[in-house]
Amino acid sequence: MNAPTTRRLTVAQALVEFLAHQYTERDGRQHRLINACWGIFGHGNVAGIGQALLESGAAMPYLQGRNEQAMVHAAVGYARQCDRLSAHAVTTSIGPGATNLVTGAALATVNRLPVLLLPGDVFATRAADPVLQQLEVPSAGDVSVNDALRPVSRYFDRVTRPEALIPAALQAMRVLADPVDTGAVTLALPQDVQAEAYDWPAEFFADRVWRVPRPAPEPGALADAVHALRTARRPLLIAGGGVHHSEAEDALRAFAEATGVPVASTQAGKGSLRHDHPADVGGIGHTGTATADALAREADLVLGVGTRYTDFTTASSTLFEAPGVRFVNLNIASFDSHKMGATALVADARAGLEALTDALAGHRVDAAYEAGYRAAKEEWERRVDAAYAAQDETARPSQTQVLGALDALVDDTDVIVNAAGSLPGDLHKLWRARSRRQYHLEYGYSCMGYEIPAAIGVRMAAPDRPVWALVGDGTYLMNPTEIVTAVQEGIAINLVLFQNHGYASIGGLSAQTGGERFGTAYRFRAGDGTYTGEPLPVDLAANAASLGMEVIRAGTVGELRAALAKARGANRPTCVYVETETADTVPGAPEAQAWWDVPVAETATRPAAVAARQAYDRHAAGRRRHL
């Protein structure tokens, strides 16, 4: 008897079953491409995708979130921990459920991380028009709020007919699995079409493998890059997130050990080398180390590997000062490889590094150059020790002392997650990354509210690794709701909640740019519009406990050490709450080692802004274009 050639399913049922049969493959290892689907149900997806997920059972696990943006963050954390080889889907209702996806989608696309978005949409047939939550555009009948997702998606399609799902779904998988084009992928699903039945070809549901390539560098470009490296006297390698995505850490280490070229790292690339490797000189750019930034200023050749050269990395185009500095960019994306007027080496990071190492056989930097950066690295490590040190175990800790206590506790298996505030700067300069995926900083979009849901995604991808979400009070207030998800699902993340009663990072920036910390404090407001010195009576520890977390309050350095150790051994979601001294009162992390361009008012009456503009003009004079 012949197998049936078609299957009658609804559009939603067909999509869910299709997703369950998609795989990626790299280096001979297969991975499920869409491993689960997050969802919050409402009209627009409850009777379509919701019903289909119910029928699918274990074939497509369902995860219940509390905030649509946070669900995307959790999915992104999962995908990054999986080296972009596995991802999650996210389904929402129409209206606010769909528009809440926009920030998460932008974050995913900026960071080149795959996530599949399945927002409900208004009736394709317009049988009910307008429906609840529908945006009516008098000049365009085919527009819905989901169109807001177009500019932040790498691929967008609206499935207005059942048969249109086949090409749309295949294109969606192609983009999700593509290391160059990946990011947020949106399939907008009108609620009537989701429930419509169709006779699907059986081939649509067959296992499909999307191979993730490792393209090798073109021989001519490789020869140019090798010549540039051989003739350089002061080369510097910048490791970006592409090193991790390619699993190229071993190839990078082999290159560094063979050539002696020092390795600095972006926020996304930190941990590409272990912190104690002799060639690792730490973070680069505005939040970088003095060692890496001094090398960047003197470098005559910069080899960028998997980096996008954001303004924090280049210190807003002021960092690379040597008059004849040249760039070689090894990147799988042609768009990024041509930045900075570079010799473009378009290739997979691992394949490219291996090719460079082989072609440079016998070549090594000058011994004096190597000895110099190693000595500078040792000096910087002494500054890290000083920032971490606590002289009084009974005193309230500073932010850097909290990091020092955590540094003393963790091992290679721990993962720290952060995204916004003053913590990224301290972490980039100070954290001693011990393993390839220990340092999880989302600094492409630097999105407040990312950390807690992303930690859930990381823990799902790496259930045996302790995962720490490091969150300031401002970030916590943005998006604490996924604590409930962690409790419900039994996902044992650790939250370190820093309370310094205000937006400390942006407050410092405001002070530097003449804004005098306006609108950045959590304080009582007086009748004249000024703020008193008294903090608001807000108890964020009690809030975390009310959402189901076990909370440990730490008032001193000694209590903090004990609290962190207890949290690390816990088998349920646990929060360590610590009120920190501010940077104004306690010596903390070393100051920024390079500039960041935040324009200051060109004309002003207040002295702080006038002085800030004068400083701005001095720094801005050092900007240059690399052509």
XYZ file of C-alpha atoms in Angstrom:
627
model
C 0.000 0.000 0.000
C 1.424 3.383 -0.977
C 2.014 6.035 1.661
C -0.339 9.022 1.425
C 1.098 11.853 -0.636
C -0.764 14.576 1.247
C -1.844 15.301 4.811
C -4.771 17.485 5.786
C -3.786 19.834 8.592
C -4.428 23.415 9.568
C -1.769 25.976 8.724
C -0.744 26.196 12.384
C -0.565 22.399 12.733
C 1.476 22.127 9.556
C 3.919 24.824 10.677
C 4.499 23.255 14.083
C 5.077 19.819 12.552
C 7.390 21.290 9.911
C 9.466 23.006 12.592
C 9.862 19.741 14.505
C 11.711 18.236 11.505
C 14.305 20.985 10.891
C 17.969 20.436 11.748
C 21.296 22.186 11.370
C 24.573 20.408 10.768
C 28.135 21.622 11.212
C 31.290 19.537 11.418
C 29.210 16.390 11.028
C 27.072 17.076 14.132
C 23.337 17.630 13.842
C 21.262 19.883 16.060
C 17.529 20.422 16.271
C 16.997 23.878 14.738
C 13.806 24.864 16.621
C 13.901 23.174 19.997
C 10.862 24.765 21.676
C 8.253 27.476 21.323
C 7.655 30.260 23.828
C 4.176 31.687 23.947
C 1.651 33.974 25.550
C -1.817 33.309 24.193
C -4.569 35.689 23.232
C -6.883 36.129 20.308
C -4.790 35.707 17.219
C -2.857 32.628 18.323
C -4.790 30.755 21.031
C -6.966 28.774 18.610
C -4.289 28.407 15.936
C -0.702 27.978 17.081
C -1.895 27.271 20.630
C -4.077 24.368 19.515
C -1.295 23.064 17.272
C 1.245 23.118 20.105
C -1.222 21.262 22.325
C -1.586 18.537 19.694
C 2.161 18.313 19.067
C 2.988 17.427 22.674
C 6.644 16.556 23.183
C 7.415 17.001 19.493
C 7.458 20.785 20.036
C 7.838 21.686 23.717
C 5.882 24.746 24.857
C 7.330 27.310 27.274
C 5.082 29.815 29.032
C 6.428 33.351 29.320
C 5.125 36.473 31.064
C 6.297 39.209 28.724
C 6.667 38.970 24.964
C 9.913 40.935 24.815
C 11.358 38.771 27.562
C 10.441 35.592 25.686
C 12.561 36.785 22.769
C 15.437 37.528 25.160
C 15.207 34.009 26.583
C 15.246 32.570 23.077
C 18.266 34.704 22.160
C 20.167 33.614 25.274
C 19.470 30.017 24.332
C 20.628 30.481 20.725
C 23.853 32.195 21.702
C 24.732 29.477 24.189
C 24.074 26.939 21.395
C 26.497 28.722 19.033
C 23.529 29.704 16.831
C 22.976 26.080 15.792
C 19.710 25.744 17.738
C 16.999 28.305 18.384
C 13.533 28.841 19.838
C 10.298 30.151 18.356
C 8.083 32.774 20.020
C 4.332 33.088 19.408
C 2.109 35.997 20.436
C -1.390 37.339 19.966
C -2.122 40.296 17.709
C -1.838 43.908 18.844
C 0.310 44.638 21.909
C 1.477 41.029 22.068
C 2.998 41.431 18.628
C 4.442 44.923 19.087
C 6.079 43.828 22.331
C 8.342 41.678 20.140
C 10.009 44.617 18.421
C 12.750 45.333 20.974
C 13.667 41.677 21.306
C 13.718 41.302 17.536
C 16.046 44.284 17.165
C 18.363 42.842 19.800
C 18.491 39.481 18.009
C 19.167 41.025 14.617
C 21.795 43.489 15.869
C 23.645 40.618 17.541
C 23.178 38.221 14.585
C 21.372 35.646 16.728
C 18.525 33.460 15.392
C 14.975 33.586 16.748
C 11.713 32.701 14.989
C 8.808 35.067 15.694
C 5.232 33.904 15.062
C 2.921 36.831 15.876
C -0.781 36.504 15.245
C -2.225 38.913 12.715
C -5.620 40.350 11.733
C -8.018 38.454 9.437
C -6.613 37.883 5.957
C -10.180 37.526 4.640
C -11.251 40.664 6.518
C -14.393 38.847 7.536
C -14.163 40.737 10.830
C -12.715 44.168 10.220
C -11.537 45.851 12.338
C -10.962 43.259 15.017
C -10.007 43.963 18.621
C -6.536 45.572 18.790
C -6.342 46.138 15.039
C -4.566 49.241 13.793
C -6.504 50.744 10.900
C -4.431 52.598 8.318
C -6.824 54.484 6.033
C -4.277 54.708 3.215
C -3.120 51.062 3.300
C -5.502 48.191 3.942
C -2.767 45.553 4.012
C -0.811 47.051 6.941
C -0.985 45.797 10.515
C 1.105 46.491 13.592
C 3.222 43.478 12.638
C 4.763 45.601 9.905
C 6.705 47.300 12.704
C 8.760 44.092 12.765
C 9.961 44.497 9.176
C 12.987 46.743 9.820
C 14.186 44.655 12.772
C 13.810 41.271 11.044
C 16.272 39.604 8.717
C 13.313 37.989 6.978
C 9.645 38.926 7.147
C 6.625 37.362 5.500
C 2.881 37.462 6.065
C 1.230 34.114 5.298
C -2.135 35.115 3.837
C -2.885 31.774 2.129
C -2.192 28.209 3.324
C -0.070 27.315 0.299
C 2.100 30.391 0.900
C 3.412 28.792 4.096
C 5.644 26.377 2.175
C 7.992 28.923 0.555
C 7.780 31.233 3.589
C 8.753 28.484 6.039
C 11.641 27.317 3.869
C 12.991 30.852 3.515
C 12.650 31.347 7.267
C 14.764 28.259 7.996
C 17.359 29.304 5.420
C 17.883 32.633 7.138
C 17.896 31.199 10.666
C 20.632 28.717 9.703
C 22.735 31.178 7.699
C 25.759 32.437 9.716
C 25.832 35.648 7.654
C 22.129 36.532 7.434
C 20.766 35.192 10.713
C 18.761 37.263 13.176
C 15.082 37.667 13.922
C 12.801 35.950 11.398
C 9.114 36.900 11.425
C 6.234 34.910 9.962
C 3.096 36.957 10.599
C 0.118 34.601 10.811
C -3.411 35.944 10.269
C -5.647 34.290 12.810
C -8.150 32.978 10.268
C -5.405 31.469 8.097
C -3.862 29.698 11.108
C -7.072 27.701 11.534
C -7.619 26.952 7.839
C -7.067 23.351 6.655
C -5.044 22.408 3.586
C -3.777 19.244 1.891
C -0.029 19.436 2.439
C 2.522 17.429 0.438
C 4.057 14.819 2.701
C 7.546 15.945 1.647
C 6.978 19.187 3.549
C 7.245 17.245 6.819
C 10.342 15.184 6.000
C 13.489 15.731 8.039
C 15.462 18.572 6.503
C 19.090 19.398 7.323
C 20.431 22.912 6.867
C 24.216 22.690 6.645
C 26.141 25.533 8.265
C 29.244 26.064 6.130
C 32.828 26.886 7.018
C 33.958 28.769 3.924
C 37.732 28.987 3.483
C 39.466 32.235 2.522
C 40.086 33.033 -1.127
C 43.793 32.330 -1.924
C 44.592 35.814 -3.201
C 43.050 37.521 -0.181
C 44.847 35.074 2.108
C 48.182 35.905 0.477
C 47.526 39.639 0.969
C 46.662 39.097 4.632
C 49.746 36.969 5.229
C 51.984 39.603 3.612
C 50.469 42.306 5.832
C 51.055 40.226 8.962
C 54.610 39.282 8.027
C 55.583 42.911 7.459
C 53.903 44.282 10.602
C 56.035 45.204 13.614
C 53.237 45.835 16.123
C 50.245 43.648 15.129
C 47.153 43.320 17.317
C 44.304 40.819 16.942
C 40.769 41.821 17.965
C 38.557 38.833 18.758
C 34.843 39.469 18.255
C 31.734 37.393 18.752
C 32.361 35.542 15.503
C 35.150 33.605 17.227
C 32.628 32.087 19.630
C 29.920 31.537 17.013
C 32.418 29.614 14.876
C 33.796 27.630 17.842
C 37.186 28.971 16.774
C 38.751 29.357 20.223
C 41.250 26.508 19.759
C 42.258 27.877 16.353
C 42.731 31.340 17.876
C 44.877 29.953 20.682
C 47.031 28.062 18.157
C 47.457 31.237 16.097
C 48.443 33.308 19.133
C 50.910 30.710 20.388
C 52.480 30.279 16.954
C 52.851 33.985 16.160
C 52.967 35.772 19.529
C 50.363 38.294 18.302
C 48.488 39.745 21.306
C 44.727 39.204 21.458
C 42.271 41.857 22.646
C 38.539 41.179 22.761
C 35.260 42.969 22.226
C 32.375 42.480 24.644
C 31.038 39.685 22.408
C 34.470 38.131 21.961
C 35.703 38.138 25.553
C 36.707 34.643 26.627
C 38.032 33.748 23.171
C 41.255 33.177 25.077
C 41.343 32.335 28.769
C 42.169 35.333 30.908
C 45.457 33.752 32.014
C 46.751 33.016 28.515
C 49.943 35.048 27.982
C 48.608 36.549 24.725
C 45.270 37.692 26.178
C 45.417 41.435 26.866
C 41.744 41.882 27.800
C 38.919 44.037 26.544
C 39.464 46.755 23.945
C 37.919 50.160 23.374
C 36.015 52.522 25.637
C 35.509 49.802 28.257
C 38.811 48.096 27.548
C 41.999 47.591 29.525
C 44.912 49.989 29.534
C 47.036 47.206 28.055
C 44.814 46.537 25.047
C 44.094 50.192 24.344
C 47.774 51.160 24.472
C 48.549 48.379 21.996
C 45.706 49.586 19.754
C 47.045 53.145 19.714
C 50.483 51.931 18.591
C 49.453 49.053 16.313
C 50.606 49.202 12.716
C 48.327 46.278 11.799
C 44.971 45.269 13.294
C 43.627 41.802 12.528
C 39.893 41.808 13.303
C 38.353 38.355 13.638
C 34.558 38.178 13.748
C 34.072 41.771 14.913
C 31.672 44.495 13.720
C 33.875 47.395 14.928
C 31.211 49.174 16.969
C 31.911 52.594 18.422
C 32.799 51.100 21.797
C 35.470 48.945 20.116
C 36.987 51.788 18.089
C 36.532 54.421 20.816
C 34.345 56.273 18.333
C 37.089 56.165 15.671
C 39.792 57.635 17.916
C 41.617 54.517 19.135
C 43.841 53.415 16.250
C 46.262 56.334 16.140
C 49.338 55.086 14.264
C 49.625 57.099 11.017
C 50.087 54.087 8.746
C 47.883 51.585 10.568
C 46.373 48.922 8.304
C 43.521 46.493 8.888
C 42.879 42.895 7.907
C 39.375 41.681 8.661
C 38.574 37.980 8.866
C 34.801 37.744 8.865
C 32.218 35.417 7.374
C 30.154 38.484 6.430
C 31.502 40.506 3.527
C 29.763 43.582 4.938
C 31.883 43.466 8.098
C 35.107 42.320 6.471
C 35.350 45.504 4.390
C 35.050 47.924 7.319
C 37.948 50.188 8.317
C 39.306 50.137 4.753
C 40.586 46.655 5.454
C 42.046 43.856 3.431
C 38.946 41.656 3.419
C 39.360 37.991 4.283
C 35.834 36.634 3.865
C 35.784 33.253 5.589
C 34.645 31.303 8.604
C 36.652 32.361 11.664
C 37.998 28.897 12.413
C 38.856 28.103 8.793
C 40.467 31.501 8.322
C 42.567 31.331 11.481
C 43.771 27.850 10.608
C 44.735 29.022 7.131
C 46.589 32.042 8.519
C 48.478 29.932 11.061
C 49.615 27.484 8.388
C 50.643 30.243 5.970
C 52.582 32.110 8.679
C 54.583 29.054 9.761
C 57.851 30.174 11.328
C 56.818 33.831 11.649
C 56.704 35.424 15.102
C 56.527 38.956 16.465
C 59.643 40.565 17.873
C 60.586 39.249 21.314
C 60.715 42.746 22.787
C 57.177 43.486 21.612
C 55.938 40.263 23.171
C 57.764 40.901 26.429
C 56.368 44.427 26.558
C 52.709 43.504 26.288
C 53.136 40.638 28.736
C 54.587 43.013 31.311
C 51.750 45.475 30.716
C 49.250 42.631 31.160
C 50.786 41.766 34.538
C 50.524 45.395 35.632
C 46.856 45.495 34.647
C 46.173 42.325 36.624
C 47.487 44.094 39.717
C 44.945 46.859 39.078
C 42.215 44.220 38.821
C 43.326 42.746 42.140
C 43.120 46.199 43.718
C 39.618 46.814 42.363
C 38.434 43.437 43.626
C 40.063 43.665 47.055
C 38.010 44.314 50.179
C 39.957 45.487 53.218
C 37.012 45.238 55.604
C 34.760 42.159 55.490
C 32.197 43.988 57.652
C 31.798 46.932 55.261
C 29.225 47.407 52.523
C 30.788 46.260 49.219
C 31.354 48.326 46.126
C 30.203 47.046 42.760
C 33.701 45.910 41.819
C 34.083 44.134 45.158
C 30.901 42.187 44.384
C 32.520 41.104 41.128
C 35.655 40.183 43.057
C 33.675 37.990 45.439
C 32.009 36.253 42.502
C 35.347 35.877 40.717
C 36.758 34.106 43.762
C 33.854 31.630 43.782
C 33.227 30.545 40.196
C 35.036 27.978 38.089
C 35.149 27.190 34.371
C 31.542 25.983 34.315
C 29.828 29.176 35.483
C 28.170 31.610 33.054
C 27.600 35.292 33.827
C 24.915 37.235 31.941
C 24.716 41.022 31.691
C 23.666 43.694 29.211
C 23.288 47.248 30.476
C 24.265 49.850 33.053
C 27.716 50.334 34.546
C 28.329 46.602 34.918
C 29.353 45.993 31.272
C 32.224 48.439 31.632
C 33.458 46.914 34.879
C 33.097 43.385 33.532
C 34.860 44.086 30.237
C 37.823 45.609 32.051
C 37.987 43.302 35.053
C 36.293 39.923 34.587
C 38.628 36.940 34.276
C 36.919 34.726 31.730
C 37.772 31.094 32.288
C 35.975 29.335 29.443
C 34.591 30.000 25.976
C 30.971 30.642 26.936
C 31.396 31.958 30.472
C 31.107 35.630 29.538
C 27.650 36.396 28.118
C 27.379 40.163 27.563
C 24.672 41.481 25.247
C 26.283 44.733 24.215
C 25.195 45.059 20.614
C 21.834 46.474 21.727
C 22.682 46.851 25.447
C 19.069 46.221 26.365
C 17.904 46.758 29.935
C 15.769 43.842 31.018
C 17.686 41.260 28.992
C 19.581 39.546 31.772
C 16.965 37.513 33.688
C 15.177 35.990 30.673
C 18.470 35.427 28.850
C 19.816 33.585 31.883
C 16.799 31.281 31.649
C 17.630 30.584 27.997
C 21.294 29.959 28.801
C 20.420 27.565 31.612
C 18.059 25.671 29.299
C 20.887 25.286 26.776
C 23.418 24.356 29.486
C 21.434 22.781 32.343
C 24.545 21.610 34.198
C 26.217 25.033 34.363
C 25.609 27.592 37.127
C 24.170 30.720 35.473
C 24.337 34.190 37.040
C 22.227 37.148 35.913
C 23.954 40.338 37.121
C 21.327 43.076 37.319
C 21.264 46.645 38.580
C 18.169 48.149 40.171
C 17.270 50.149 37.060
C 17.441 47.079 34.835
C 15.547 44.962 37.344
C 12.637 47.392 37.375
C 12.430 47.150 33.585
C 11.661 43.446 33.385
C 11.540 41.179 36.477
C 8.537 39.145 35.328
C 10.401 36.121 34.000
C 11.378 35.257 37.555
C 7.929 33.682 37.647
C 8.803 31.630 34.557
C 12.032 30.410 36.142
C 10.127 29.388 39.264
C 7.348 27.686 37.311
C 9.736 25.725 35.083
C 12.201 24.940 37.878
C 15.072 26.659 36.061
C 17.653 27.323 38.757
C 19.174 30.624 37.700
C 21.049 32.847 40.143
C 20.265 36.555 40.237
C 22.722 39.030 41.756
C 20.697 42.195 42.299
C 22.795 45.356 42.770
C 20.936 48.167 44.541
C 22.541 51.592 44.188
C 19.286 53.591 44.084
C 19.429 54.985 40.581
C 20.676 54.773 37.045
C 24.327 54.860 38.048
C 25.768 54.389 34.579
C 23.697 56.987 32.768
C 24.022 59.271 35.782
C 27.784 59.218 35.385
C 27.464 59.845 31.661
C 25.085 62.718 32.349
C 27.631 64.277 34.686
C 30.394 63.943 32.081
C 28.318 65.525 29.323
C 26.970 68.491 31.269
C 23.627 66.980 32.234
C 24.418 67.101 35.969
C 22.773 63.673 36.564
C 19.369 65.106 35.706
C 16.602 62.471 35.879
C 18.850 59.577 36.895
C 18.272 59.156 40.649
C 15.672 57.236 42.629
C 15.069 59.856 45.308
C 12.171 61.761 46.836
C 11.244 64.828 44.833
C 10.957 68.116 46.648
C 8.398 70.819 45.867
C 10.945 72.887 43.918
C 11.652 70.026 41.519
C 14.963 69.014 43.099
C 15.649 65.570 44.550
C 16.509 64.947 48.184
C 19.247 62.611 49.310
C 16.800 60.100 50.698
C 16.301 56.952 48.594
C 12.803 55.753 47.827
C 11.377 53.119 50.217
C 11.542 50.429 47.525
C 12.407 46.866 48.558
C 13.450 44.991 45.445
C 14.462 41.949 47.488
C 10.903 41.642 48.759
C 9.685 42.017 45.196
C 11.877 39.159 43.975
C 10.672 37.010 46.877
C 7.058 37.810 46.033
C 7.671 36.434 42.525
C 8.825 33.133 43.977
C 12.598 33.447 44.284
C 14.587 32.459 47.326
C 16.252 35.716 48.383
C 19.437 36.111 50.416
C 20.227 39.617 51.638
C 23.905 40.525 51.946
C 24.796 43.706 53.815
C 28.554 43.265 54.100
C 31.409 41.782 52.094
C 31.511 38.775 54.393
C 27.776 38.181 54.115
C 28.052 38.549 50.365
C 30.631 35.776 50.071
C 28.435 33.417 52.066
C 25.328 34.378 50.085
C 26.992 33.781 46.720
C 28.238 30.374 47.824
C 24.773 29.394 49.042
C 23.162 30.567 45.802
C 25.627 28.627 43.679
C 24.696 25.427 45.485
C 20.940 26.010 45.339
C 18.633 23.900 43.203
C 15.977 26.580 42.711
C 15.959 30.173 41.419
C 17.876 32.240 43.964
C 18.556 35.944 44.347
C 21.477 37.531 46.174
C 20.450 41.094 47.020
C 23.257 43.511 47.828
C 23.163 47.246 48.417
C 26.417 48.640 47.074
C 28.428 51.715 47.781
C 28.457 54.127 44.843
C 31.451 54.817 42.641
C 31.521 58.346 44.072
C 32.338 57.128 47.559
C 34.381 53.929 47.070
C 37.329 53.385 44.731
C 36.134 50.971 42.087
C 37.037 49.949 38.586
C 39.740 51.851 36.729
C 38.364 54.729 34.707
C 37.623 54.432 30.990
C 40.808 54.014 29.004
C 39.420 55.476 25.764
C 36.810 57.967 24.613
C 33.183 57.447 23.615
C 31.425 59.985 21.410
C 28.248 61.275 23.071
C 27.608 64.740 21.574
C 27.401 67.615 24.047
C 25.340 70.774 23.632
C 27.264 73.206 21.435
C 25.728 76.183 23.220
C 24.633 76.250 26.865
C 24.341 78.602 29.811
C 25.147 76.210 32.647
C 28.883 75.956 33.448
C 28.877 72.134 33.557
C 27.670 71.875 29.975
C 30.105 74.555 28.760
C 33.039 72.674 30.330
C 31.769 69.354 28.963
C 31.620 70.783 25.448
C 35.218 71.981 25.672
C 36.318 68.461 26.682
C 34.202 66.999 23.895
C 35.842 69.167 21.247
C 39.304 68.100 22.426
C 38.452 64.415 22.100
C 36.518 64.759 18.853
C 39.563 66.312 17.199
C 41.188 62.874 17.332
C 38.573 61.154 15.158
C 39.750 59.728 11.857
C 38.413 57.658 9.006
C 40.336 54.583 7.927
C 40.194 54.374 4.149
